[in-house]
Short mmCIF file of C-alpha atoms and ligand atoms in Angstrom, two decimals:
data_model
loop_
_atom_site.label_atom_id
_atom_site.label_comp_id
_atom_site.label_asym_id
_atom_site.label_seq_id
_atom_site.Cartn_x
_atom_site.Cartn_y
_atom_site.Cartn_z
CA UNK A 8 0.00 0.00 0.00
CA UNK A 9 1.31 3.60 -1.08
CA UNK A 10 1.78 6.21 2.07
CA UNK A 11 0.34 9.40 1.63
CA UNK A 12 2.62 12.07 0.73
CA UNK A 13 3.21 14.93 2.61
CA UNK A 14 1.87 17.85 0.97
CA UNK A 15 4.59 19.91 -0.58
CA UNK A 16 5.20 22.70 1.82
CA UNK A 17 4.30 26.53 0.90
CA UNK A 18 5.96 29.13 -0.74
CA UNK A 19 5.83 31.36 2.38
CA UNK A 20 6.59 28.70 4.33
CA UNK A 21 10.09 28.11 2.21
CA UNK A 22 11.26 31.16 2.40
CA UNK A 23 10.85 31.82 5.97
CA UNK A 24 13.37 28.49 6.23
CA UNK A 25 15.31 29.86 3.54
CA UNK A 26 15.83 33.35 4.97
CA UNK A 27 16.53 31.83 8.56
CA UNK A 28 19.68 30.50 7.29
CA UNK A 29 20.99 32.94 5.18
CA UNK A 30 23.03 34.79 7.84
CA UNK A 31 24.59 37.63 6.89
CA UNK A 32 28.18 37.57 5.77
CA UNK A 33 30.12 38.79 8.65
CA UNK A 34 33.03 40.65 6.19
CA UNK A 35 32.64 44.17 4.82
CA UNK A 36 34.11 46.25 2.40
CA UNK A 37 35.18 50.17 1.44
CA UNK A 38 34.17 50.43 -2.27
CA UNK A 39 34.53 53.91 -3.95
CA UNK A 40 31.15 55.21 -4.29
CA UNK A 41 30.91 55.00 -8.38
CA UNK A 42 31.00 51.07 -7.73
CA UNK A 43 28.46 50.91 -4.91
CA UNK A 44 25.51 50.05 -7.31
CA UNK A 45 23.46 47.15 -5.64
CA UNK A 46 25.75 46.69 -3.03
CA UNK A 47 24.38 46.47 0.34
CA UNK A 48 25.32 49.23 3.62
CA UNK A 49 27.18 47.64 6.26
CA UNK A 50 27.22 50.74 8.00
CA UNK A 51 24.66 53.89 8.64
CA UNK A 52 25.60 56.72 6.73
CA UNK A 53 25.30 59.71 8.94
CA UNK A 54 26.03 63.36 7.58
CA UNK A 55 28.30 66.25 8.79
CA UNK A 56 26.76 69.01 7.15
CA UNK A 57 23.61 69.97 6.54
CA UNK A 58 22.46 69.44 2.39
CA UNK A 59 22.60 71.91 0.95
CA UNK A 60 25.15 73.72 3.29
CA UNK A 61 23.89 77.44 2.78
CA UNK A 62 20.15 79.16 1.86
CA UNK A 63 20.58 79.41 -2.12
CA UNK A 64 18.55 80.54 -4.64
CA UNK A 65 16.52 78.07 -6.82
CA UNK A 66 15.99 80.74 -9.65
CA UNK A 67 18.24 83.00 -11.72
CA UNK A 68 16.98 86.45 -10.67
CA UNK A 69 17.89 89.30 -8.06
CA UNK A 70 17.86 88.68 -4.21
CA UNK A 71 15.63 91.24 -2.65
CA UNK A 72 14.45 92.48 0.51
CA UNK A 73 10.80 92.74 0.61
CA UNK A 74 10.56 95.37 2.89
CA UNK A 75 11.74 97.36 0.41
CA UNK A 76 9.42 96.79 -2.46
CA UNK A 77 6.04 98.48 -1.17
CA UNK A 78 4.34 97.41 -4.49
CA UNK A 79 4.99 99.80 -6.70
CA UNK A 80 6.54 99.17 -9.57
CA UNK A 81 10.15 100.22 -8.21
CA UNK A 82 13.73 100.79 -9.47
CA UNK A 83 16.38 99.51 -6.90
CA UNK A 84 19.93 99.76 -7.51
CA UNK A 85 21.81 96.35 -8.28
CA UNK A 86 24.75 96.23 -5.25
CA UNK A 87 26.31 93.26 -6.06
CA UNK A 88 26.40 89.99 -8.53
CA UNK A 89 26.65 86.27 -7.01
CA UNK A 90 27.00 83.39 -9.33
CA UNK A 91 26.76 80.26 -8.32
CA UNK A 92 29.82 78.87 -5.84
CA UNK A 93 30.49 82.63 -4.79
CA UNK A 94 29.59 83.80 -1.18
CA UNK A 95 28.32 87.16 -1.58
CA UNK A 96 28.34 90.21 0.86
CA UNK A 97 25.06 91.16 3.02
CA UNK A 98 22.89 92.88 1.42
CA UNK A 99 22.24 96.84 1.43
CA UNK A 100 19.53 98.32 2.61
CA UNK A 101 17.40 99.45 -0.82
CA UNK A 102 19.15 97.46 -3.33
CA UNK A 103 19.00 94.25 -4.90
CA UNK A 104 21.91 91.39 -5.35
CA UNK A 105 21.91 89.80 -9.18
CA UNK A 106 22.26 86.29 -7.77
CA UNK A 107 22.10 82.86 -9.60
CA UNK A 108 20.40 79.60 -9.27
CA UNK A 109 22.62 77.55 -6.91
CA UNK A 110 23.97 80.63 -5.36
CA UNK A 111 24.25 81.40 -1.60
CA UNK A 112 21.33 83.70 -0.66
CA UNK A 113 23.18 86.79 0.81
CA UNK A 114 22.46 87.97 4.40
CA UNK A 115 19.51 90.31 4.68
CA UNK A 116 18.05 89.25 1.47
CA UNK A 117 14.66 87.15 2.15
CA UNK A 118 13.47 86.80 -1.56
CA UNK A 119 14.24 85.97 -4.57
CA UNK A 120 12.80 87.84 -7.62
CA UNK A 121 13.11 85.59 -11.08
CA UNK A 122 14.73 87.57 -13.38
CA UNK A 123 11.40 86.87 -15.92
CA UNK A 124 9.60 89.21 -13.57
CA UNK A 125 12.86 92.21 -13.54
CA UNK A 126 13.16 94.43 -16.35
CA UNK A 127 16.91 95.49 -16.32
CA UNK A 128 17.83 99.47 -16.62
CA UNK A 129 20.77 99.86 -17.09
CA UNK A 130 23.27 103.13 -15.85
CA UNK A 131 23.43 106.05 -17.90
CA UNK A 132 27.00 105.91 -17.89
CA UNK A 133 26.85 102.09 -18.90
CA UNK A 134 29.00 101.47 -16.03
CA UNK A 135 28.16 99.56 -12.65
CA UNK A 136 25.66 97.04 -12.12
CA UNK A 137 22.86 99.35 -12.99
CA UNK A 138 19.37 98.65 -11.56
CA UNK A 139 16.59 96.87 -11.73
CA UNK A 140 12.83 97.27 -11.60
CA UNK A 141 10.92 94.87 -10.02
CA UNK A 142 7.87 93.90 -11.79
CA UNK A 143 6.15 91.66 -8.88
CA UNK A 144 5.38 91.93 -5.21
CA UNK A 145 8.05 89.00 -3.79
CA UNK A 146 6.43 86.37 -1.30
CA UNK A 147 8.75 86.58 1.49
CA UNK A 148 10.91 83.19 1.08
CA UNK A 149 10.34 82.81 -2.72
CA UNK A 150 12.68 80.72 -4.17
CA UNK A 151 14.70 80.57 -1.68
CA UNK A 152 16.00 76.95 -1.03
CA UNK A 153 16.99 76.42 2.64
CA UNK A 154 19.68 75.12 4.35
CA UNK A 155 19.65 71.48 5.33
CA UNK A 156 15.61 71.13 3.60
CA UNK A 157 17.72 67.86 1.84
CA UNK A 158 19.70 66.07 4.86
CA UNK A 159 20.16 67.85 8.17
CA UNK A 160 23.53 67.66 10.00
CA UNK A 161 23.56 64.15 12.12
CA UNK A 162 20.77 62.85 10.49
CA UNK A 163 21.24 58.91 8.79
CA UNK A 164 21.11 59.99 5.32
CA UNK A 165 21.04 55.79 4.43
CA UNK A 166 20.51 53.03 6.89
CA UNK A 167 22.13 50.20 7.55
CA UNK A 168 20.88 47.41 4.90
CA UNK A 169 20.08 49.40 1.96
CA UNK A 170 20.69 48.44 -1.20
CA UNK A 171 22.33 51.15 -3.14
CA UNK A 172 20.50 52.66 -6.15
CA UNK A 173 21.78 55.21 -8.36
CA UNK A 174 19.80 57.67 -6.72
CA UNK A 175 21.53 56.59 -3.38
CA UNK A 176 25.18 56.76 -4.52
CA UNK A 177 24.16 60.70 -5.84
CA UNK A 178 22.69 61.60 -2.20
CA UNK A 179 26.04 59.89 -0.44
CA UNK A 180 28.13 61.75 -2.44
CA UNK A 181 26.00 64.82 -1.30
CA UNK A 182 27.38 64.22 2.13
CA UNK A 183 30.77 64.07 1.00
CA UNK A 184 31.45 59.92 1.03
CA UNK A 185 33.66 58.39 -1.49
CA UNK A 186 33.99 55.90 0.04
CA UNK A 187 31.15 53.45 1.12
CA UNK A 188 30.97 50.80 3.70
CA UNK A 189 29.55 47.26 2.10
CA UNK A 190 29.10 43.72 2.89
CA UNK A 191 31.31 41.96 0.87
CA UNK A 192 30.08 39.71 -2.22
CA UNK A 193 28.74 36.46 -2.01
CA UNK A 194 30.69 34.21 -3.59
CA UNK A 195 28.31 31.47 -6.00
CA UNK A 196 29.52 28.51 -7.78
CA UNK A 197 26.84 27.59 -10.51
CA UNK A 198 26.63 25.04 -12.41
CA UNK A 199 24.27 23.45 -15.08
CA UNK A 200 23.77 19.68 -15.02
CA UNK A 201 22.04 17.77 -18.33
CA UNK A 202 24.17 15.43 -20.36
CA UNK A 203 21.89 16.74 -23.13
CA UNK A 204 23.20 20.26 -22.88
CA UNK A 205 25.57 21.75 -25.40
CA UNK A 206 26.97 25.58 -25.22
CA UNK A 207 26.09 27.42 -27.69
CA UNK A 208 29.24 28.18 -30.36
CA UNK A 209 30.53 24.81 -29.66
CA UNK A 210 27.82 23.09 -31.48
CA UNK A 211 25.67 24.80 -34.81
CA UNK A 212 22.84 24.67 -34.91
CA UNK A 213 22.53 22.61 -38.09
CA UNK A 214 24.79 20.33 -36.53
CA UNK A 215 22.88 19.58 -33.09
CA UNK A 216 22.89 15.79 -32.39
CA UNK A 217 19.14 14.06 -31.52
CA UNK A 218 18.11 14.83 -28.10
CA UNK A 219 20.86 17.55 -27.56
CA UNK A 220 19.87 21.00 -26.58
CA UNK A 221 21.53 24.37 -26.00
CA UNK A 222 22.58 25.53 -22.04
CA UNK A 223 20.26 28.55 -21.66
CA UNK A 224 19.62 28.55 -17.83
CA UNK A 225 23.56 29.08 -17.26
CA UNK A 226 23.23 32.36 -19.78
CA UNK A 227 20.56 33.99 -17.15
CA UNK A 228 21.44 32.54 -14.18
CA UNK A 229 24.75 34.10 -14.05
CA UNK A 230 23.57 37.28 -15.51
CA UNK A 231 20.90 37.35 -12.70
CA UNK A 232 23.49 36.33 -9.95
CA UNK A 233 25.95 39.17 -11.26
CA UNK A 234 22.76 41.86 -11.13
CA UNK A 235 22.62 40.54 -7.85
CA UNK A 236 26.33 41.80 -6.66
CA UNK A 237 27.82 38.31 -6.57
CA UNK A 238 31.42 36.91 -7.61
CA UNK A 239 30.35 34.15 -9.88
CA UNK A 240 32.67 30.90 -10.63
CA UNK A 241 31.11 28.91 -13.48
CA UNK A 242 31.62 25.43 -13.04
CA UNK A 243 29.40 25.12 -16.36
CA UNK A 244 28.27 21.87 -17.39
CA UNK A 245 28.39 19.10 -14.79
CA UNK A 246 27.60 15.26 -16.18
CA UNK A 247 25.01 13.36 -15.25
CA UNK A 248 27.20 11.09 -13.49
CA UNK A 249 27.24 10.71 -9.40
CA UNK A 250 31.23 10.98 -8.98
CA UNK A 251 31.09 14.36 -11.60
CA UNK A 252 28.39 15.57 -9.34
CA UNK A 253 30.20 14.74 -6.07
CA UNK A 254 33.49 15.87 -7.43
CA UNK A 255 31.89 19.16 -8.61
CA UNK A 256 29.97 19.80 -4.90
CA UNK A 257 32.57 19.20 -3.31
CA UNK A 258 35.36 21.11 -4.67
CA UNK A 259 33.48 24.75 -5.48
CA UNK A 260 31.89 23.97 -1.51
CA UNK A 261 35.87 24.96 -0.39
CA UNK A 262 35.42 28.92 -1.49
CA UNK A 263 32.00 29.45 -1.77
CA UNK A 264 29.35 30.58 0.07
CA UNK A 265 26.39 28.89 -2.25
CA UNK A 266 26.58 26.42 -4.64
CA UNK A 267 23.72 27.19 -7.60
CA UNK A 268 22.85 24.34 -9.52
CA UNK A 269 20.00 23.76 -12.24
CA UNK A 270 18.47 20.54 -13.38
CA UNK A 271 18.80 17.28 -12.23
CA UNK A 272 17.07 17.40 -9.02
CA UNK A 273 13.48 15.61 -9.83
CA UNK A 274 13.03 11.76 -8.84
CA UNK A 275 14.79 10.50 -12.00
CA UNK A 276 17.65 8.02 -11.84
CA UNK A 277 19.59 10.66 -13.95
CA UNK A 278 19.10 13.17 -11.39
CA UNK A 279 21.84 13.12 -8.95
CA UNK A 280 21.90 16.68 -7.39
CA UNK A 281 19.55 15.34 -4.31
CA UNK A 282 21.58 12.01 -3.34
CA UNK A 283 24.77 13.92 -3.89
CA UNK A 284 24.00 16.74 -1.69
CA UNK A 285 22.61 14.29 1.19
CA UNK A 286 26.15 12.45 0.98
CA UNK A 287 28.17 15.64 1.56
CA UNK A 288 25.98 17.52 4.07
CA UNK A 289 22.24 17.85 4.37
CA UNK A 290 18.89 18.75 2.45
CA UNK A 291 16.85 20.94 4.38
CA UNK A 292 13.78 21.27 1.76
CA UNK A 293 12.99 19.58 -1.22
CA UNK A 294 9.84 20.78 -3.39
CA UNK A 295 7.44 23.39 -3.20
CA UNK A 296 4.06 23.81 -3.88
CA UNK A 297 4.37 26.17 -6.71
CA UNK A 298 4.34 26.41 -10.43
CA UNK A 299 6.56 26.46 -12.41
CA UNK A 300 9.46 25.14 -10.17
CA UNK A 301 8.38 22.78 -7.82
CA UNK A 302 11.74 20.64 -8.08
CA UNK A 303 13.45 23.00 -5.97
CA UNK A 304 16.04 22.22 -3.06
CA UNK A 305 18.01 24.07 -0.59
CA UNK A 306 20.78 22.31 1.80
CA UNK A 307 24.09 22.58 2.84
CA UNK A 308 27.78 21.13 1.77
CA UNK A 309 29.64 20.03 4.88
CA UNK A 310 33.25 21.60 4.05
CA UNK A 311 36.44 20.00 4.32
CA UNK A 312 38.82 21.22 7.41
CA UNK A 313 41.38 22.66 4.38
CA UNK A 314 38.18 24.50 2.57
CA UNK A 315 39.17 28.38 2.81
CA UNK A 316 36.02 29.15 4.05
CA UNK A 317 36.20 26.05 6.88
CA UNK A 318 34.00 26.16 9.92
CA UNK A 319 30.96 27.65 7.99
CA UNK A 320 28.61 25.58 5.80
CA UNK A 321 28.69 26.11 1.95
CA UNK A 322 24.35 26.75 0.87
CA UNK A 323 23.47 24.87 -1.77
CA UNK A 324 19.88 25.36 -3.91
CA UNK A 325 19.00 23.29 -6.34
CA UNK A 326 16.76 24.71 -9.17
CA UNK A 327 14.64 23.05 -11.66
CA UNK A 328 15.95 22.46 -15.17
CA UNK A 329 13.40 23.47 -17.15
CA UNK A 330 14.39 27.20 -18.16
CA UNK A 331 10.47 29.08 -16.57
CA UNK A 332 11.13 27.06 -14.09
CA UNK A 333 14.71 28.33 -12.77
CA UNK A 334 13.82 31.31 -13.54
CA UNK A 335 11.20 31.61 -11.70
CA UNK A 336 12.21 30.01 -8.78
CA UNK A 337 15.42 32.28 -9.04
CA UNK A 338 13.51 35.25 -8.88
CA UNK A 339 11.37 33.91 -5.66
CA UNK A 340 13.78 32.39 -3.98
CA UNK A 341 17.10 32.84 -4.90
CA UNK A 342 17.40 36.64 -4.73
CA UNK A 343 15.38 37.17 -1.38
CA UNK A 344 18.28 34.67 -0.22
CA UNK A 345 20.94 36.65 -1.62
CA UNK A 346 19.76 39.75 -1.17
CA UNK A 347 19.69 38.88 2.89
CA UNK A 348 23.20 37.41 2.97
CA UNK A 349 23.90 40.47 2.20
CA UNK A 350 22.39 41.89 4.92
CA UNK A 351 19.57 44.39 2.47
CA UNK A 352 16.41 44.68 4.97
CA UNK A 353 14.08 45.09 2.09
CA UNK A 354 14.36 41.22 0.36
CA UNK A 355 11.17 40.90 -0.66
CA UNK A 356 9.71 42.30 -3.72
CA UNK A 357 6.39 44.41 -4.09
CA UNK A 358 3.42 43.60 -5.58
CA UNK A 359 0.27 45.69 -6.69
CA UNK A 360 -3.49 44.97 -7.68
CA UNK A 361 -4.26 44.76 -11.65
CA UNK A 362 -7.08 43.65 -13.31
CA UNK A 363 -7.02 40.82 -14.99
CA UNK A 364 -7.61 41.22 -18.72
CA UNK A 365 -7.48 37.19 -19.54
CA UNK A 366 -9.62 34.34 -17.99
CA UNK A 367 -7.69 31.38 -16.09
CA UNK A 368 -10.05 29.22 -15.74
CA UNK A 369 -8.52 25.74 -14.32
CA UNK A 370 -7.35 26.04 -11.10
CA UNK A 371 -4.14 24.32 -9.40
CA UNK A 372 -3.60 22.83 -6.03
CA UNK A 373 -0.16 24.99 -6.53
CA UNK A 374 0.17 29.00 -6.22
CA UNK A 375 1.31 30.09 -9.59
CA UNK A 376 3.25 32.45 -11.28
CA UNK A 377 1.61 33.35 -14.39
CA UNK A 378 3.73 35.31 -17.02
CA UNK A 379 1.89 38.41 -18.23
CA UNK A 380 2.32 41.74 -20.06
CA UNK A 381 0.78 45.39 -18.79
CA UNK A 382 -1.03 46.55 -21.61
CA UNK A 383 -1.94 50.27 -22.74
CA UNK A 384 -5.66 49.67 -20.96
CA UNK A 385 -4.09 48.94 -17.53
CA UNK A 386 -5.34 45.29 -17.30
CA UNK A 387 -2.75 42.30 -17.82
CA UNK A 388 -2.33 39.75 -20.78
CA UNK A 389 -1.54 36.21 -20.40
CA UNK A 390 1.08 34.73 -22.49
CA UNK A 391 -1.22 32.21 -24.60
CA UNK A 392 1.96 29.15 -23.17
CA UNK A 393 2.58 28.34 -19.59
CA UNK A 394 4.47 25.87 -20.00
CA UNK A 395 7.52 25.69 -17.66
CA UNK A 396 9.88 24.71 -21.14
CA UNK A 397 8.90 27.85 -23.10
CA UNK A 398 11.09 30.20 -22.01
CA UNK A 399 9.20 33.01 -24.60
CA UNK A 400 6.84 33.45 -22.12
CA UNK A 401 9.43 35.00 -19.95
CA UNK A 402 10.81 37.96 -22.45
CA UNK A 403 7.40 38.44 -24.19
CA UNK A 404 5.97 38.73 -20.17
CA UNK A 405 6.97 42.07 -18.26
CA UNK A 406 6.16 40.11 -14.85
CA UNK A 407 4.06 37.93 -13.41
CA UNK A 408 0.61 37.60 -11.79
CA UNK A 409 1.37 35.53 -7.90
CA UNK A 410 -2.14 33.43 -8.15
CA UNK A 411 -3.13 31.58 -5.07
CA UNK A 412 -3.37 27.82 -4.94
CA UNK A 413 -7.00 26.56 -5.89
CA UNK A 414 -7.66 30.27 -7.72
CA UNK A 415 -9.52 30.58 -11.43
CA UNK A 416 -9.28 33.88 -12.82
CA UNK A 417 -12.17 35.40 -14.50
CA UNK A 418 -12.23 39.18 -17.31
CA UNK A 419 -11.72 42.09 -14.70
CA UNK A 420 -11.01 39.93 -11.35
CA UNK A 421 -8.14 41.92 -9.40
CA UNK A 422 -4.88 39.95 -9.28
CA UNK A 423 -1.59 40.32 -7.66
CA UNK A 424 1.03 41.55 -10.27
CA UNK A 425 5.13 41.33 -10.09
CA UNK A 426 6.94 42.89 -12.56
CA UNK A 427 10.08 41.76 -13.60
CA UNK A 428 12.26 44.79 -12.73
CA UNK A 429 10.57 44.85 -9.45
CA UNK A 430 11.92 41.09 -9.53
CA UNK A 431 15.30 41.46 -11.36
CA UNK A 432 16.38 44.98 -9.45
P1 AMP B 509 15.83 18.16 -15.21
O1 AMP B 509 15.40 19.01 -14.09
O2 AMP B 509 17.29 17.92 -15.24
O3 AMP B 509 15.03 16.90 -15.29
O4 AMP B 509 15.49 18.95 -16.53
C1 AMP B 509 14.16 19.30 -16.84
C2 AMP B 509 14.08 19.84 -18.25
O5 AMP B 509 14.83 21.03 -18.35
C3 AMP B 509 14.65 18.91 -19.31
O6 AMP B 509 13.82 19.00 -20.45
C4 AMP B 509 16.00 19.50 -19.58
O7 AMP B 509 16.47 19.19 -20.86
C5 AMP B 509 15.78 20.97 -19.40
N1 AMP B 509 17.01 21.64 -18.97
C6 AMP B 509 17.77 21.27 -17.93
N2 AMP B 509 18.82 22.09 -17.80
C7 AMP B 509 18.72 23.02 -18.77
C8 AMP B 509 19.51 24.12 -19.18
N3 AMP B 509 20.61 24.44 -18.51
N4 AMP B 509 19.11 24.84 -20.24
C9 AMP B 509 17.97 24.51 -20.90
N5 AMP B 509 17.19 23.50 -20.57
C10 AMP B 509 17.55 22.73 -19.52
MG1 MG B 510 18.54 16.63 -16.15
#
């Protein structure tokens, strides 16, 4: 009599294992701040000086007093120019300062008159700075950017755990780092298993023997683990042989912290990723209840006393070979893993609410991850082929909708959507 299986175990649930033992990586880094893309604070970065330093005009125009512009449509004289990185003198009583955008704001002044709204007059004698009549009645404050309105002195300008964006490395700078505290790399060894894979430029196409097929999960999963921050050693393609696949665990477990694999870790007799692991070290989950990529695996390699990184435990995941299905599972479970070993706080991507502009009507006992495409309505299209082999589905999709298990989808229902950049960032 067959035993009931266990039911596969939940997405959630998986990742809640997975991210308990992804400890950070104790070792940090300085990297100059032009390389800190995607790189992950080790350190809060607090700042010395308030952003921007000085009150400075946001306009090209003349710094005014408003007490001295009643209304009228008034000449003052022009005292003094300031251009931009210039500190100016205060201000006279009754005149204006021609002042530029960036420009300190000079003492006294509490306006800033665009010069749109001036009308220049200049000296008789052509000499001087002239003056100026003001055309407008200045709000007291106008375009006047103030000190510190960006970052205040003391204030953590980026915690801890972010992950650094363009946008980031631009406002560090602002504070005067060039330098930038990270947690080192994580160091992957992937490799692609399939004795039916061939690289492509080894083999034409015209030539391809029966059954062969090209290696396209290595071609993404290194470009996603590289997105990622990592240091990448590609092992590429490991036989479907039980001493290969020992021999290749074993020896990228001595100097890495995870080993990536893809393929061979179903129930076949040709798949030798799961025994292989469980003679070196440990599986800690096997298969999740989600489609594509339930053949996934995480454990550990048990390192030799000689490894360089001995005394730790090398991580090893196992995706599915079929190419929607590592990629997927990559995307879900991989990079919230990665992204913690690195320390980043926010692992976990975002979704948002779309309608639905398809029907899905057959449920699975599986959540899903259904490819689909925004379109210019602001509903979602399904990509007409699921299937886990067709990796099309992937480019021609822009994301994917995250369907509950047991859930048909009907014209206009609201579904959960995940783009890819929200998934590949
Ligand atoms: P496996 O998980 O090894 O049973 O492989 C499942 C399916 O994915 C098979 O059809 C394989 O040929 C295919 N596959 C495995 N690895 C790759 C790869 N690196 N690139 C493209 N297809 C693959
Ligand atoms: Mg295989």
């Amino acid at each position: 009599m067959n035993t009931p299986r266990a039911p596969l175990k939940s997405l959630d649930d998986a990742l809640i294992e997975l991210l308990a033992q992804a400890q950070v990586l104790a070792q940090t880094e300085l990297v100059s701040t032009f390389d800190g893309q995607g790189r992950v604070l080790s350190a809060d970065l607090v700042s010395a000086l308030h952003v921007p330093p000085q009150d400075n005009s946001s306009m090209d125009g003349y710094a005014v007093r408003c007490a001295d512009l009643d209304g009228a449509d008034q000449a003052l004289p022009v005292s003094q120019r300031i251009p931009a990185g210039a500190a100016g003198a205060p201000l006279l009583p009754g005149t204006v300062a021609r002042i530029f955008t960036g420009a300190p704001v000079p003492a006294g002044a509490d306006a800033i008159v665009m010069q749109e709204d001036c009308e220049p007059v200049p000296d008789s004698a052509g000499q001087g700075l002239g003056q100026v009549r003001v055309k407008s009645t200045p709000a007291m404050g106008q375009w006047i950017r103030r000190a510190g309105e960006d970052v205040s002195r003391g204030a953590v300008v980026l915690a801890c755990g972010e992950r650094l964006t363009p946008a980031s490395l631009g406002l560090a700078a602002s504070i005067g780092m060039s330098a930038l505290p990270v947690v080192r790399r994580p160091r992957v060894a992937l490799f692609s298993t399939g004795d039916e894979l061939v690289m492509p430029g080894d083999i034409a196409p015209e030539q391809m023997p029966a059954g062969a097929i090209y290696n396209s999960n290595r071609f993404f999963l290194r470009s996603l683990l590289q997105g990622l921050g990592c240091e990448v050693t590609d092992f590429g393609i490991v036989p479907d042989r039980r001493e290969a696949t020992l021999d290749a665990l074993r020896q990228a477990s001595a100097q890495h912290d995870l080993i990536l694999t893809s393929g061979g870790v179903s129930v076949g007799e040709e798949d030798h990723i799961k025994p292989a692991v469980q003679a070196l070290g440990e599986l800690d989950l096997w298969q999740i209840a989600i489609k594509p990529g339930k053949p996934f695996a995480y454990g550990k390699i048990h390192r030799t006393a000689s490894a360089t990184l001995a005394g730790t435990a090398c991580h090893f995941i196992g995706l599915p070979g079929n190419p929607v299905s590592s990629f997927i599972t990559f995307l879900v479970l991989v990079r919230p893993f990665l992204l913690k070993l690195q320390g980043a706080t926010q692992c976990m991507p975002v979704s948002m609410a779309m309608p639905a502009h398809f029907a899905w009507p057959r449920a699975d006992k599986r959540r899903e991850f259904l490819r689909v495409r925004r379109n210019a309505a602001g509903g979602l299209d399904l990509f007409p082929n699921q299937s886990s082999g067709v990796l099309t589905s992937a480019v021609w999709g822009d994301g994917v909708v995250d369907n509950p298990p047991g859930q048909t989808i009907a014209p206009g229902d609201v579904v959960q959507f995940i783009s890819f950049s929200e998934l590949m960032a």
